[in-house]
Short mmCIF file of C-alpha atoms in Angstrom, two decimals:
data_model
loop_
_atom_site.label_atom_id
_atom_site.label_comp_id
_atom_site.label_asym_id
_atom_site.label_seq_id
_atom_site.Cartn_x
_atom_site.Cartn_y
_atom_site.Cartn_z
CA UNK R 153 112.10 97.99 64.92
CA UNK R 154 115.75 97.28 64.91
CA UNK R 155 117.20 94.44 63.57
CA UNK R 156 120.44 92.77 62.67
CA UNK R 157 120.52 89.68 60.87
CA UNK R 158 123.61 87.35 60.46
CA UNK R 159 123.66 84.67 57.60
CA UNK R 160 126.66 83.45 55.93
CA UNK R 161 127.13 81.03 58.03
CA UNK R 162 127.78 77.12 57.57
CA UNK R 163 130.40 74.01 57.72
CA UNK R 164 133.98 74.20 56.04
CA UNK R 165 137.06 72.60 55.87
CA UNK R 166 140.05 73.69 57.95
CA UNK R 167 141.50 76.27 55.36
CA UNK R 168 138.36 77.04 53.51
CA UNK R 169 136.63 80.60 53.16
CA UNK R 170 133.07 81.95 54.29
CA UNK R 171 131.73 85.57 54.07
CA UNK R 172 129.28 86.42 56.65
CA UNK R 173 126.68 88.89 55.89
CA UNK R 174 125.08 91.53 58.66
CA UNK R 175 121.91 93.30 57.17
CA UNK R 176 120.50 96.34 59.39
CA UNK R 177 117.22 97.88 59.70
CA UNK R 178 115.26 100.73 61.91
CA UNK R 179 118.82 102.15 62.00
CA UNK R 180 120.72 105.06 60.30
CA UNK R 181 123.20 102.82 59.32
CA UNK R 182 125.82 105.49 59.05
CA UNK R 183 125.51 106.67 62.67
CA UNK R 184 126.91 103.38 63.86
CA UNK R 185 130.04 100.92 64.17
CA UNK R 186 129.83 97.56 62.88
CA UNK R 187 131.14 94.52 64.45
CA UNK R 188 131.82 91.39 64.60
CA UNK R 189 132.07 89.26 67.72
CA UNK R 190 132.30 84.98 68.51
CA UNK R 191 131.27 83.09 71.08
CA UNK R 192 133.04 79.32 70.95
CA UNK R 193 132.06 76.31 72.49
CA UNK R 194 132.45 76.42 76.05
CA UNK R 195 133.97 80.27 75.67
CA UNK R 196 132.79 83.72 76.31
CA UNK R 197 132.31 86.01 73.61
CA UNK R 198 134.83 87.56 72.03
CA UNK R 199 135.72 90.17 70.09
CA UNK R 200 136.98 89.58 66.40
CA UNK R 201 136.79 92.71 64.38
CA UNK R 202 134.97 96.64 63.79
CA UNK R 203 134.82 98.67 61.43
CA UNK R 204 134.61 102.69 62.53
CA UNK R 205 132.18 105.46 60.86
CA UNK R 206 135.27 107.90 61.56
CA UNK R 207 137.45 107.91 58.80
CA UNK R 208 136.72 104.15 57.90
CA UNK R 209 139.06 102.67 60.05
CA UNK R 210 138.90 99.31 60.41
CA UNK R 211 140.62 96.93 63.32
CA UNK R 212 140.95 93.02 64.22
CA UNK R 213 141.51 90.57 66.81
CA UNK R 214 145.20 89.35 66.69
CA UNK R 215 143.99 85.87 66.27
CA UNK R 216 142.23 87.06 62.98
CA UNK R 217 144.47 89.66 61.68
CA UNK R 218 145.43 88.74 58.01
CA UNK R 219 143.35 86.25 57.76
CA UNK R 220 140.04 88.04 58.25
CA UNK R 221 138.70 91.38 56.27
CA UNK R 222 135.58 93.44 57.90
CA UNK R 223 133.76 95.44 55.04
CA UNK R 224 130.55 97.66 54.98
CA UNK R 225 128.21 98.91 52.54
CA UNK R 226 126.46 101.48 53.83
CA UNK R 227 123.84 101.73 51.02
CA UNK R 228 123.05 98.26 51.67
CA UNK R 229 123.35 98.98 55.38
CA UNK R 230 125.05 95.89 55.36
CA UNK R 231 128.37 94.76 57.19
CA UNK R 232 130.35 91.79 55.78
CA UNK R 233 133.43 89.33 57.53
CA UNK R 234 135.00 88.06 54.60
CA UNK R 235 137.19 84.61 56.55
CA UNK R 236 139.65 83.07 55.18
CA UNK R 237 142.35 80.37 56.11
CA UNK R 238 139.82 79.30 58.47
CA UNK R 239 141.03 77.04 61.31
CA UNK R 240 139.56 74.88 63.82
CA UNK R 241 139.69 77.33 66.42
CA UNK R 242 137.57 80.08 64.65
CA UNK R 243 134.51 78.00 65.48
CA UNK R 244 131.74 79.28 66.75
CA UNK R 245 128.49 81.17 66.60
CA UNK R 246 129.50 84.47 64.84
CA UNK R 247 127.26 87.88 66.38
CA UNK R 248 126.59 91.50 64.55
CA UNK R 249 127.06 93.97 66.84
CA UNK R 250 125.96 97.79 65.72
CA UNK R 251 127.05 100.69 68.59
CA UNK R 252 125.57 104.23 67.90
CA UNK R 253 127.74 107.37 67.13
CA UNK R 254 126.61 110.78 66.73
CA UNK R 255 122.94 111.42 67.63
CA UNK R 256 122.93 107.58 68.83
CA UNK R 257 125.68 107.60 71.14
CA UNK R 258 123.71 105.69 73.75
CA UNK R 259 122.40 103.06 71.17
CA UNK R 260 123.60 99.59 70.90
CA UNK R 261 122.43 96.17 69.27
CA UNK R 262 122.92 92.93 68.52
CA UNK R 263 122.04 90.28 66.15
CA UNK R 264 120.67 86.91 66.69
CA UNK R 265 123.94 84.74 65.52
CA UNK R 266 124.99 82.54 63.02
CA UNK R 267 127.11 79.70 63.42
CA UNK R 268 130.39 78.59 61.66
CA UNK R 269 132.00 75.45 61.85
CA UNK R 270 135.28 74.44 60.76
CA UNK R 271 135.92 70.86 60.89
CA UNK R 272 137.19 68.10 58.07
#
């Protein structure tokens, strides 16, 4: 059974930091590009950051570039999202996504989400 379990969300003041974690089980973690998405109140889900297995390449949405950092630990089957200089518009539910590559090219999984609220 495949599971992606996010944690680390919470309430933080503007300008503060949070670090999200997503632990994967039931997959060969090194075969998956890992990404974070978010969905704000009344908004559609949007992509935030992705860590490609090929060449360890990372990219970010313009709205978070320079403030958020995605990383992964293949030994722990975990992807992280370090969020600094948080703004109220970063508020939302953050979801972990696993997109399969190589022999898992046709597989994709989502976590259940963790809530991030940026407010004074």
